[in-house]
Coordinates of C-alpha atoms in Angstrom, one line a residue:
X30 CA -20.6 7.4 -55.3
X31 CA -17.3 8.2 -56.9
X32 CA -18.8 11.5 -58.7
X33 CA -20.1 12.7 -55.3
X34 CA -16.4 12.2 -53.8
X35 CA -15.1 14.3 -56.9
X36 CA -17.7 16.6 -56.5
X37 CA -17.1 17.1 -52.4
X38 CA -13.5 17.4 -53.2
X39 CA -14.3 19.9 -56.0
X40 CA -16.3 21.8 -53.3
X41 CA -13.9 22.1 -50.3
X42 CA -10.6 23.0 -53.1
X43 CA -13.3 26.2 -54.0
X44 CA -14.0 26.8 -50.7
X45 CA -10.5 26.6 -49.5
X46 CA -9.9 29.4 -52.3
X47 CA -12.6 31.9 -51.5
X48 CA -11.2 32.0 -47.5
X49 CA -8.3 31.9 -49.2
X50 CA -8.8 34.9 -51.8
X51 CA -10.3 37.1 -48.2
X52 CA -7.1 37.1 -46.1
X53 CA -5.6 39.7 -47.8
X54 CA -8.1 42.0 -47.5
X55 CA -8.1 42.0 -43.8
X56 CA -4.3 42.0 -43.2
X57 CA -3.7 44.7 -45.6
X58 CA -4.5 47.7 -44.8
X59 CA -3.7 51.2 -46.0
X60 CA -0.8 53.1 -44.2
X61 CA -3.0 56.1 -45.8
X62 CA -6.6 56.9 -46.8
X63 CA -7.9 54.3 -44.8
X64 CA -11.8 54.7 -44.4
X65 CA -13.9 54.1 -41.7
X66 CA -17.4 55.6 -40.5
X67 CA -17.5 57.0 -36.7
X68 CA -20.3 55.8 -34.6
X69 CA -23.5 57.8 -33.0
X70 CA -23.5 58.5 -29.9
X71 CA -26.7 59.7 -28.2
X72 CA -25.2 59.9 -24.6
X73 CA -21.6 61.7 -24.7
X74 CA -19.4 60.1 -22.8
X75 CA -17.3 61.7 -19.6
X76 CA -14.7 63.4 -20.3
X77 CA -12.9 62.6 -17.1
X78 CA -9.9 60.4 -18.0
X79 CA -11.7 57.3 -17.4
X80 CA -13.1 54.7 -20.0
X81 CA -16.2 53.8 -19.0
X82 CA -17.6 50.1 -20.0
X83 CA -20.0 51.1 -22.8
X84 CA -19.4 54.5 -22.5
X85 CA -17.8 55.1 -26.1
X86 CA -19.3 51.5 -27.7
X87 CA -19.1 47.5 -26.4
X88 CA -15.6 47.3 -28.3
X89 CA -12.5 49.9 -29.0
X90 CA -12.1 51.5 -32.1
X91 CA -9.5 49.5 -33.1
X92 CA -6.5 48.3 -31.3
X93 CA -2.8 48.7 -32.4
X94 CA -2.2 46.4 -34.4
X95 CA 1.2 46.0 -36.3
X96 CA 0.0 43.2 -38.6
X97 CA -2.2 45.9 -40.2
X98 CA -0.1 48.3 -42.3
X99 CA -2.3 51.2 -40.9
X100 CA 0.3 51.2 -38.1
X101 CA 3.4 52.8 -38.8
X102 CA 6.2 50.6 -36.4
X103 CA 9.6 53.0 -37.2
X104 CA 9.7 54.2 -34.3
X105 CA 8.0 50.8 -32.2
X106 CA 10.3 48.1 -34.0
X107 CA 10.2 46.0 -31.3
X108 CA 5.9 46.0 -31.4
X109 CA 6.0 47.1 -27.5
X110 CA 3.4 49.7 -27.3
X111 CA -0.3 48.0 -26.9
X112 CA -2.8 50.6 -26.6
X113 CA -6.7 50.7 -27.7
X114 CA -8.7 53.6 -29.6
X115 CA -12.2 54.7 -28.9
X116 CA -14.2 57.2 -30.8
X117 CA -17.6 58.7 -31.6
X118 CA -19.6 61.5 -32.3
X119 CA -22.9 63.6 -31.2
X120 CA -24.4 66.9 -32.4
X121 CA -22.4 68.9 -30.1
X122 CA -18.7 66.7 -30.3
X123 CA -16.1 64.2 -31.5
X124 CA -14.8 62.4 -28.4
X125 CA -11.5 60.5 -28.9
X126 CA -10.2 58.3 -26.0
X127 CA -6.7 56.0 -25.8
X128 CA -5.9 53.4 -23.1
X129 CA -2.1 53.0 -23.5
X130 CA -0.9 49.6 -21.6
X131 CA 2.9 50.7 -20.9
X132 CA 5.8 48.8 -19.8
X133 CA 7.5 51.9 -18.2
X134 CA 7.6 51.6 -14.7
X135 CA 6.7 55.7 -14.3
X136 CA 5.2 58.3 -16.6
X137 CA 7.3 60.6 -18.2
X138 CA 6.8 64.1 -19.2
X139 CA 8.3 67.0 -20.1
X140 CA 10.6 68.3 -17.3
X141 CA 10.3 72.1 -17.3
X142 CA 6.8 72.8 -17.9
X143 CA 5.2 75.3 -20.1
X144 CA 8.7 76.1 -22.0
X145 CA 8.8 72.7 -23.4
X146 CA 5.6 71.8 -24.4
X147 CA 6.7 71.4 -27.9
X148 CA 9.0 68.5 -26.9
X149 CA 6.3 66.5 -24.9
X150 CA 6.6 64.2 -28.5
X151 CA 9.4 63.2 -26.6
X152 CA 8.2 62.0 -24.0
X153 CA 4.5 59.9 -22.9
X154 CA 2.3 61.9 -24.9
X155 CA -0.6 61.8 -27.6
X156 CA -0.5 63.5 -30.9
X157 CA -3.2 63.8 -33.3
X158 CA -3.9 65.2 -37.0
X159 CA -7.2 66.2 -38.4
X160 CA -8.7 68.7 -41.0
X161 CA -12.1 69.7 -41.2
X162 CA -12.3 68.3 -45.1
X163 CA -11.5 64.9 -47.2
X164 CA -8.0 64.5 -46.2
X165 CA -6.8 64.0 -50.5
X166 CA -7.5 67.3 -50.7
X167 CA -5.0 68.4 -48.2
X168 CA -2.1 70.6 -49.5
X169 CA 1.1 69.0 -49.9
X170 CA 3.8 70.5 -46.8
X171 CA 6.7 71.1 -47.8
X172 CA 9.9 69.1 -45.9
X173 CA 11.0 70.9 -43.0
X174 CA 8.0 72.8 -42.5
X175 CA 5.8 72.2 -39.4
X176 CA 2.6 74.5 -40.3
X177 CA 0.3 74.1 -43.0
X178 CA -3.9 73.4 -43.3
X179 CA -4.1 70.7 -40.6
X180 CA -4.8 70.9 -36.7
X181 CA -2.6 69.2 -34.6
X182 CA -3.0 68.9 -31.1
X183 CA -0.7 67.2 -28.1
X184 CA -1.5 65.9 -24.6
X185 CA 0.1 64.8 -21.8
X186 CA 0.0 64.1 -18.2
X187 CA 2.8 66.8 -16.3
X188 CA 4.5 64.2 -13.5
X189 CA 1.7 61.8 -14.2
X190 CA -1.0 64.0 -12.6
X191 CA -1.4 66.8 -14.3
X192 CA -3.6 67.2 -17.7
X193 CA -1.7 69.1 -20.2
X194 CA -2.7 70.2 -23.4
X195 CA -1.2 72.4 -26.8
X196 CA -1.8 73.4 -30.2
X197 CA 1.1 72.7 -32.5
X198 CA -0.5 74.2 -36.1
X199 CA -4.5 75.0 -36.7
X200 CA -6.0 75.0 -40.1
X201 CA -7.0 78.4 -41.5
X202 CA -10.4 77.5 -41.0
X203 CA -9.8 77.0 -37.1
X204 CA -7.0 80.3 -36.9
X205 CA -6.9 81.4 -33.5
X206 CA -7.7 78.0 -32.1
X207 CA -6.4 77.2 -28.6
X208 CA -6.1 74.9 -25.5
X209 CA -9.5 76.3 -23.9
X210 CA -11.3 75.9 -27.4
X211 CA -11.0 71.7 -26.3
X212 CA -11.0 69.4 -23.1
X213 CA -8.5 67.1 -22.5
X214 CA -8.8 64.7 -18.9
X215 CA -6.0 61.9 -18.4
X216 CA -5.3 59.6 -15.9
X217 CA -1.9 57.5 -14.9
X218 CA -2.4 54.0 -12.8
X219 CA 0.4 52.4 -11.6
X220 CA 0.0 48.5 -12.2
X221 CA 2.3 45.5 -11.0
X222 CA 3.4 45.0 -15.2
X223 CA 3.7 48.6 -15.5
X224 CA 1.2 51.8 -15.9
X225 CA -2.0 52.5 -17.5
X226 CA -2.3 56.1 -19.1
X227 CA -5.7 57.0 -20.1
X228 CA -6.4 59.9 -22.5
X229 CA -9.6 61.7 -23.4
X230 CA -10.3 64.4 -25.8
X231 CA -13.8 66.2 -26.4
X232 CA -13.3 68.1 -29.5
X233 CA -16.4 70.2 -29.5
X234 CA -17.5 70.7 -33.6
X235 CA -17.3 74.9 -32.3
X236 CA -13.6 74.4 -33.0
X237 CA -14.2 72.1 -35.9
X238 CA -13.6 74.4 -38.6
X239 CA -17.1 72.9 -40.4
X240 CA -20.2 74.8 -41.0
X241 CA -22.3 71.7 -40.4
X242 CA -22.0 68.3 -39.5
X243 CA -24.3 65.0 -39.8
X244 CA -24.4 61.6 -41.4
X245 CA -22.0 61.7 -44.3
X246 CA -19.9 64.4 -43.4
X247 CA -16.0 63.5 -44.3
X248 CA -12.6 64.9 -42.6
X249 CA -9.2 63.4 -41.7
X250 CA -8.1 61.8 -38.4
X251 CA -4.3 60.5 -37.5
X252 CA -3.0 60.2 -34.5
X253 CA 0.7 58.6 -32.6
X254 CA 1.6 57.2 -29.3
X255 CA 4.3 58.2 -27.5
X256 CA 5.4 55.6 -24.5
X257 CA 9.1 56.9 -23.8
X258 CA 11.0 58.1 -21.0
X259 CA 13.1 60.0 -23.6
X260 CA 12.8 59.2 -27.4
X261 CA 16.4 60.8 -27.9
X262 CA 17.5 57.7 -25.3
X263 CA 15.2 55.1 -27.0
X264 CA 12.3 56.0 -28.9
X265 CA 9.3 54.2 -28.6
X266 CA 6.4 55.7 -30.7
X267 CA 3.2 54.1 -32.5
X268 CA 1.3 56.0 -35.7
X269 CA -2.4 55.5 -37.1
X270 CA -1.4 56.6 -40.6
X271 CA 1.4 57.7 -41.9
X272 CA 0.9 61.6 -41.3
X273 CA 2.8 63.0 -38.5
X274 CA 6.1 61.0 -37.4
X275 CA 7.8 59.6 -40.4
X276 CA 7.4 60.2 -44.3
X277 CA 11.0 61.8 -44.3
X278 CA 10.0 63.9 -41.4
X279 CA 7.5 65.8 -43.1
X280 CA 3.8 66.3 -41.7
X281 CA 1.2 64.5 -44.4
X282 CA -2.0 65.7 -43.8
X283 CA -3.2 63.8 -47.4
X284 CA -2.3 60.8 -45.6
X285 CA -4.7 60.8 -42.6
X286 CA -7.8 58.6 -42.4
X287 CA -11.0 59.1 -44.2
X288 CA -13.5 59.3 -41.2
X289 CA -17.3 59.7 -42.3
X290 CA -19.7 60.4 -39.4
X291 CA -22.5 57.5 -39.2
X292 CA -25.5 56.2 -37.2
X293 CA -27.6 59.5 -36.1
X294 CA -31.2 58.6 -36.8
X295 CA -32.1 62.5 -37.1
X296 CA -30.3 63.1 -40.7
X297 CA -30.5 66.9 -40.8
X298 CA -27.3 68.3 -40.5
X299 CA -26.4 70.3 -37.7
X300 CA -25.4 74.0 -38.2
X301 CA -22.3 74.7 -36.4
X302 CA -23.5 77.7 -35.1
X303 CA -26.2 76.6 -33.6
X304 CA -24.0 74.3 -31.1
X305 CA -22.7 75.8 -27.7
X306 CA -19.5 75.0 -26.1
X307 CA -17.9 75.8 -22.9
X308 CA -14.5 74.3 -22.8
X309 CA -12.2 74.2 -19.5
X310 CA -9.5 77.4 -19.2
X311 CA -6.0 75.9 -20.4
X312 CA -3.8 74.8 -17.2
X313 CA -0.8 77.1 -16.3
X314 CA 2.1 74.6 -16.3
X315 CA 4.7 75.2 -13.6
X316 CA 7.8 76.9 -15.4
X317 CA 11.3 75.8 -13.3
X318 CA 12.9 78.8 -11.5
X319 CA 15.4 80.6 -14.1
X320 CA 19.2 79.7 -13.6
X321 CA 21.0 81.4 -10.4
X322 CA 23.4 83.9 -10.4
X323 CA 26.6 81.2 -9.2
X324 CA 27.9 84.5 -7.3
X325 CA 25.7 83.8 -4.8
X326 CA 27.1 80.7 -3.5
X327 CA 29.7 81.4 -0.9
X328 CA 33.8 80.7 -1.3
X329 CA 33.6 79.2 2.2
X330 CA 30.9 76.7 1.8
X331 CA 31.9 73.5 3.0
X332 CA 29.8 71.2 0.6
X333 CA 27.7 72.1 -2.7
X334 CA 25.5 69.7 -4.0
X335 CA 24.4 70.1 -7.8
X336 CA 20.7 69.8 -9.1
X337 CA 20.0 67.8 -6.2
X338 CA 16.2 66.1 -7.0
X339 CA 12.9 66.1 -5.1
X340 CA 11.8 62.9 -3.6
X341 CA 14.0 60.1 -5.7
X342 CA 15.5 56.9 -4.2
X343 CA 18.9 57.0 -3.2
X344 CA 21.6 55.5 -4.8
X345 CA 25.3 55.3 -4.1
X346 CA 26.7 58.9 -4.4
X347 CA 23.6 60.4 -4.8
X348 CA 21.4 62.7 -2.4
X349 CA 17.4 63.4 -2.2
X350 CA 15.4 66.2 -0.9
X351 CA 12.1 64.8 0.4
X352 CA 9.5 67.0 0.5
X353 CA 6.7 64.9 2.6
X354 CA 8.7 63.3 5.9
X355 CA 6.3 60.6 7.2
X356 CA 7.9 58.7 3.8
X357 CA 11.6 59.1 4.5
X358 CA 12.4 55.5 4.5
X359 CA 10.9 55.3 1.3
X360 CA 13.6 56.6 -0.2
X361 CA 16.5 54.0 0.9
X362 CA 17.9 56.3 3.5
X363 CA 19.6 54.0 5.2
X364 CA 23.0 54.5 4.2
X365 CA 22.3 58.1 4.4
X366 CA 23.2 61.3 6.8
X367 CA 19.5 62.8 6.6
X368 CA 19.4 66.3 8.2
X369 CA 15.9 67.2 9.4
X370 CA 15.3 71.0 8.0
X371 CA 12.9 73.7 9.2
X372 CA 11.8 77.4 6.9
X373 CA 13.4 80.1 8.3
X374 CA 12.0 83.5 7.4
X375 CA 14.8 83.6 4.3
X376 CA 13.3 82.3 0.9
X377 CA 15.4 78.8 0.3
X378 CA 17.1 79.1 3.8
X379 CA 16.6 75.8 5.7
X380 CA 17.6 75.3 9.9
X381 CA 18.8 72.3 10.9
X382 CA 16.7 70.4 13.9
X383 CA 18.6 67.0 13.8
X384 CA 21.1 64.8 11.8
X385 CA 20.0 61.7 11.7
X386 CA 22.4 58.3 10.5
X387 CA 20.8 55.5 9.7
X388 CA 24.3 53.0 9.8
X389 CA 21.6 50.5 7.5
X390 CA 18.6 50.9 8.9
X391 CA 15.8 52.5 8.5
X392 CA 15.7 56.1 11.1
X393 CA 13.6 58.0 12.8
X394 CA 13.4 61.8 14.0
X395 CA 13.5 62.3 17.5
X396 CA 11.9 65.9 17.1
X397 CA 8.5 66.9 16.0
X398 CA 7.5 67.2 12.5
X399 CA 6.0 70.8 12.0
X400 CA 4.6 72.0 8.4
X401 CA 6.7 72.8 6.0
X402 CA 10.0 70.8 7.1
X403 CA 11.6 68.8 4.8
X404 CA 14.8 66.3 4.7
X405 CA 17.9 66.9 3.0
X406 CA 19.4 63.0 2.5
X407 CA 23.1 62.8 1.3
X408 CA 24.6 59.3 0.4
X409 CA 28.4 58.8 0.3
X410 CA 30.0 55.8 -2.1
X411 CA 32.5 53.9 -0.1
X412 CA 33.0 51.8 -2.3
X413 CA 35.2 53.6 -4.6
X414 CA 36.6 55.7 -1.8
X415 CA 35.9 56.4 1.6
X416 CA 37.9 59.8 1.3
X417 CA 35.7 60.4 -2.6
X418 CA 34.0 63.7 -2.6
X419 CA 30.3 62.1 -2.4
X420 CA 31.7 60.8 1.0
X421 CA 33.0 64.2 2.0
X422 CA 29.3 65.7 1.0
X423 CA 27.8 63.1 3.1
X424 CA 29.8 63.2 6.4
X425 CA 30.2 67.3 6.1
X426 CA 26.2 67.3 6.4
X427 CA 26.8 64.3 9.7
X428 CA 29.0 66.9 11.1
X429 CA 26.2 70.0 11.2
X430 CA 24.8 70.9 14.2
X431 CA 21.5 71.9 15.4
X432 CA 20.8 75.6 14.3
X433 CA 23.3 75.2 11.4
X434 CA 21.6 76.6 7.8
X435 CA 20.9 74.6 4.6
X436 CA 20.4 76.8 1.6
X437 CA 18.7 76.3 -1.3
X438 CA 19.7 78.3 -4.7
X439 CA 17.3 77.9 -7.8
X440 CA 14.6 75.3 -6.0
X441 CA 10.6 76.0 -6.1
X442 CA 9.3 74.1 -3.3
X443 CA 5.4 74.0 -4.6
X444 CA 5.9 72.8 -7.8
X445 CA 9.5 70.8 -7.0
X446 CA 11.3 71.9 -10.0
X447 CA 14.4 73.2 -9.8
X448 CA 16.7 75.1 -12.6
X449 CA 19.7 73.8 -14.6
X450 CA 22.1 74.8 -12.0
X451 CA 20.4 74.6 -8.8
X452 CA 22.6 73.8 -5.9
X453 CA 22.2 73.1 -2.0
X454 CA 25.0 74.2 0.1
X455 CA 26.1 74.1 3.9
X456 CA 28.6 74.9 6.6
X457 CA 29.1 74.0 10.2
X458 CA 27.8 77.5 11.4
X459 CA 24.7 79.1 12.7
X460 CA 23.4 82.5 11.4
X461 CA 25.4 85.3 11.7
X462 CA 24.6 89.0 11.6
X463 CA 25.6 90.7 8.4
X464 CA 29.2 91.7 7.9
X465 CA 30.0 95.7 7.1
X466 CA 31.4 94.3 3.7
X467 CA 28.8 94.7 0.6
X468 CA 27.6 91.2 -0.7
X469 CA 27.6 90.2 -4.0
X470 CA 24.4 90.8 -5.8
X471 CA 23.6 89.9 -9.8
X472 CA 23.0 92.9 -12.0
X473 CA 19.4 92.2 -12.6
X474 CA 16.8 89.3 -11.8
X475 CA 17.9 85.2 -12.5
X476 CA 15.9 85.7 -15.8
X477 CA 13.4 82.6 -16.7
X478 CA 13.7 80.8 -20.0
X479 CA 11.2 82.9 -22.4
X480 CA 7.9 81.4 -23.0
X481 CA 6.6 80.6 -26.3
X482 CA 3.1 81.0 -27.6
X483 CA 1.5 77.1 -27.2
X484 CA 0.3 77.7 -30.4
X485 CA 3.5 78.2 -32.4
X486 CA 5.9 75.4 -30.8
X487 CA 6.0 73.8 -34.4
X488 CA 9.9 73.6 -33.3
X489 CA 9.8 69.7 -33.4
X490 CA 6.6 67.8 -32.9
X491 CA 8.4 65.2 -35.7
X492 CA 10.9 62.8 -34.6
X493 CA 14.3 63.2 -36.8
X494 CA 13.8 60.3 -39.4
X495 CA 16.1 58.2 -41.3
X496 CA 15.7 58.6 -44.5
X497 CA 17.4 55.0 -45.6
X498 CA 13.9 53.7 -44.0
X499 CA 13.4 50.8 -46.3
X500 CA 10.2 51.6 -48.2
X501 CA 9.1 47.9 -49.4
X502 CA 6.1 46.7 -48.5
X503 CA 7.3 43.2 -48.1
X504 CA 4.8 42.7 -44.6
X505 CA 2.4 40.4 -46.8
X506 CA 4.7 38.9 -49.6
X507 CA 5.2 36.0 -47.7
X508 CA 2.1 35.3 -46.4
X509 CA 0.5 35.8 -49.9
X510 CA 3.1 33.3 -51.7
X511 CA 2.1 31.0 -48.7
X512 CA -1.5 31.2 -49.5
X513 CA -1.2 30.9 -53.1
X514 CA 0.9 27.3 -52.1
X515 CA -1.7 26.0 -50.4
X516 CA -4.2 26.5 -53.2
X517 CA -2.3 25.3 -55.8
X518 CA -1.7 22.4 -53.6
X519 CA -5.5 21.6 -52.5
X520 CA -5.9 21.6 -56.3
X521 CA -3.6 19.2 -57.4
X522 CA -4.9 16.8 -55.0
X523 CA -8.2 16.9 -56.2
X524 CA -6.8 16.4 -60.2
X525 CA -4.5 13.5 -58.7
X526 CA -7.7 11.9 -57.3
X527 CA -10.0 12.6 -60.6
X528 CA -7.3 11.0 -62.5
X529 CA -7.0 8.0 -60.8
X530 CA -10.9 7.1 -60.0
X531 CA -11.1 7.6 -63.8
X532 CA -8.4 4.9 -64.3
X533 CA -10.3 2.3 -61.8
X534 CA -13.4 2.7 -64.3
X535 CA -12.0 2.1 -66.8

């Protein structure tokens, strides 16, 4: 009886050592080189910005998790962003899909379209890394430099709507890769906790830079999160690997994940050239009006309002221009001289139907809405001072009259972006015919800010990095030293209670 006691005890203190001995194998894993095989798929998903159930497999990819050192948290530290990863393969494709789970309470995006696709980093976006080879044979890139043998691609969602995609660097194997060589489809849900911003890639093996692809074949896969209304404001950024954020700001292509493709029961590889591809024609961004010549805005104007936004809630101080007018109220008008505007046949030249005061509470236009009218909305802040210029603004537009003109300097109406110095102004007048005097006209065309080729904004797809990053890999010391504790505990029971059966027997 007493043996079989030793012996059970003897059993669980072993037991209790092999579970032991396996937890650091699961909670440490590689910020680099980590290797996994992608899944077979035999039905491709739909690329269409929605994540089917079962459409990629029954579970993600992986999830983030920041207990596992294959997430990279310098620029998450607070361990906010919660987002899973889905990915798999087919003869034709490597789909890659993200569900990001945000606490933002909007989407944010690059402001000025297609001249600042480089900076979407900043912004809600996806980034990810991958060559067409074992990633530790990857060339070293040199600090500073944003090129090298890699592909790396960004997405986003322009306004929240919009599916935008770029080509920082390509490979030499895929030179003269762009945004119609791939399909992207996103999607942005607004939720009661926050939003929900889905992203899908297809990245057909056409562009893949391999001459064939089937079970076995190895390249490199990395990819980071951006959930930020502005990462120079407060960054907020998660990384698979440690390959395209940090590592003293330099891109790491040797770092990215070993990915071998898995699971197609027809093993003959598939020549490259055999597969066809017909990938949707990039989206033309809307690029924001170029700045106006400030010439153009009369001496005698009795109020100018600078960079004055489309559709935005009002605040103290602040005006709105709202572009849909069956949602007025929506925008906390109510404190608010709202001027009802009609076109006129002068580009950015608005007449005024009615001016509407609220006095807190919600309004309503007497006249008919027709297409194409639009509200100007101008709050005034009494509360510093009745006589404060916001308050002047806001009771010169009270004191307009029906027929008087609104203009608009440096505003694009279809797309609702507007450039750096955009202003509204206004008088108490009606048209007038032209005066005998010549008016003042720029030299040349408002020029727009110059375009770069998608393909070369390399400018700054790294965050700026700290370099007195603490490099220690302290995440698992404790844990480890805990475990160790227990074992040498459980152990010295089970002496304690062999020693003392032994001194009953005898």
């Amino acid at each position: 009886m007493k043996k079989s006691i030793i012996a059970a005890l003897l059993s669980i203190a072993l037991v209790l050592v092999m579970v032991f001995a396996l937890v650091p194998a699961t909670v440490s894993a590689k910020s680099a080189n980590a290797e996994y095989e992608l899944p077979y798929n035999s039905i491709a998903p739909k690329v269409d910005g929605v994540v089917g159930t079962g459409e990629y497999s029954t579970l993600p990819f992986h999830k983030v998790d920041y207990n596992s050192d294959e997430f990279i948290d310098e620029f998450d530290t607070n361990h906010s962003i919660n987002a899973e990863f889905y990915a798999c393969w087919d003869s034709e494709a490597m789909y890659l899909a993200w569900v990001v789970y945000s606490e933002l309470e909007a989407y944010s995006s690059p402001v000025y379209g297609a001249d600042n696709l480089g900076s979407m980093w900043q912004h809600c976006c996806i980034q990810v890394m991958y060559t067409p080879y074992h990633p530790t044979d990857a060339e070293e890139v040199a600090p500073g430099t944003f090129t090298g043998d890699y592909l790396e691609l960004g997405v986003t969602m322009h306004e929240g709507q919009t599916p935008i995609k770029c080509v920082w660097n390509a490979s030499g194997a895929q030179a003269g890769i762009g945004s119609a060589d791939w399909d992207f489809a996103g999607n942005v849900e607004e939720t009661t906790d926050g939003i929900v911003a889905t992203y899908e890639i297809r990245f057909p093996w056409k562009a893949s830079g391999l001459e064939s692809v089937g079970n076995g074949t190895q390249i490199g896969l990395g990819y980071a999160i951006g959930d930020q209304t502005n990462f120079n404001d407060h960054n907020n950024m998660c990384e698979w690997q440690d390959c395209i954020l940090g590592n003293g700001g330099v891109k790491a292509p040797k770092n990215l994940a070993i990915i071998t493709l898995a699971g197609n029961e027809n093993d003959d590889p598939i020549e490259i050239s055999d597969v066809s591809f017909a990938g949707t024609e990039s989206v033309d961004i809307p690029v924001a009006p170029g700045n106006i010549d400030v010439n153009s805005i009369p001496a005698d104007a009795t109020a100018v309002l600078q960079q004055t936004p489309f559709n935005t809630g009002i605040v103290a101080g602040s005006s709105t221009i709202i572009t849909d007018l069956s949602k007025v109220n929506e925008y906390n008008v109510k404190w608010s001289a709202t001027a009802h505007l009609r076109p006129t046949d002068k580009d950015g030249v608005y007449e005024v139907v009615e001016i509407v005061w609220g006095g807190g509470n919600e309004i309503t236009f007497a006249n008919e809405v027709q297409e194409g009218d639009i509200a100007l909305a101008v709050h005034g802040d009494d509360s510093v001072d009745p006589n404060s210029e916001s308050c002047q603004k806001r009771d010169a537009l009270k004191a307009l009259e029906a027929g008087a003109l609104v203009t608009f300097l440096g505003y694009d109406f279809e797309t609702k972006l507007f450039a750096t110095n955009a202003v509204v102004y206004y008088g108490n007048t009606v048209e007038e015919e032209p005066s005998e005097e010549p008016s003042v006209e720029p030299s040349e065309e408002p020029s727009e800010e110059p375009s770069k080729d998608e393909s070369k904004e390399t400018e700054s797809s790294t965050p700026v990095v700290d370099e007195s990053k603490d490099d220690s890999e302290g995440g698992n010391t404790g844990l480890i030293i805990g475990i160790v504790a227990g074992v040498v505990a459980v152990i010295a029971i089970v002496v304690v209670v062999v020693i003392v059966l032994k001194k009953k027997k005898a």
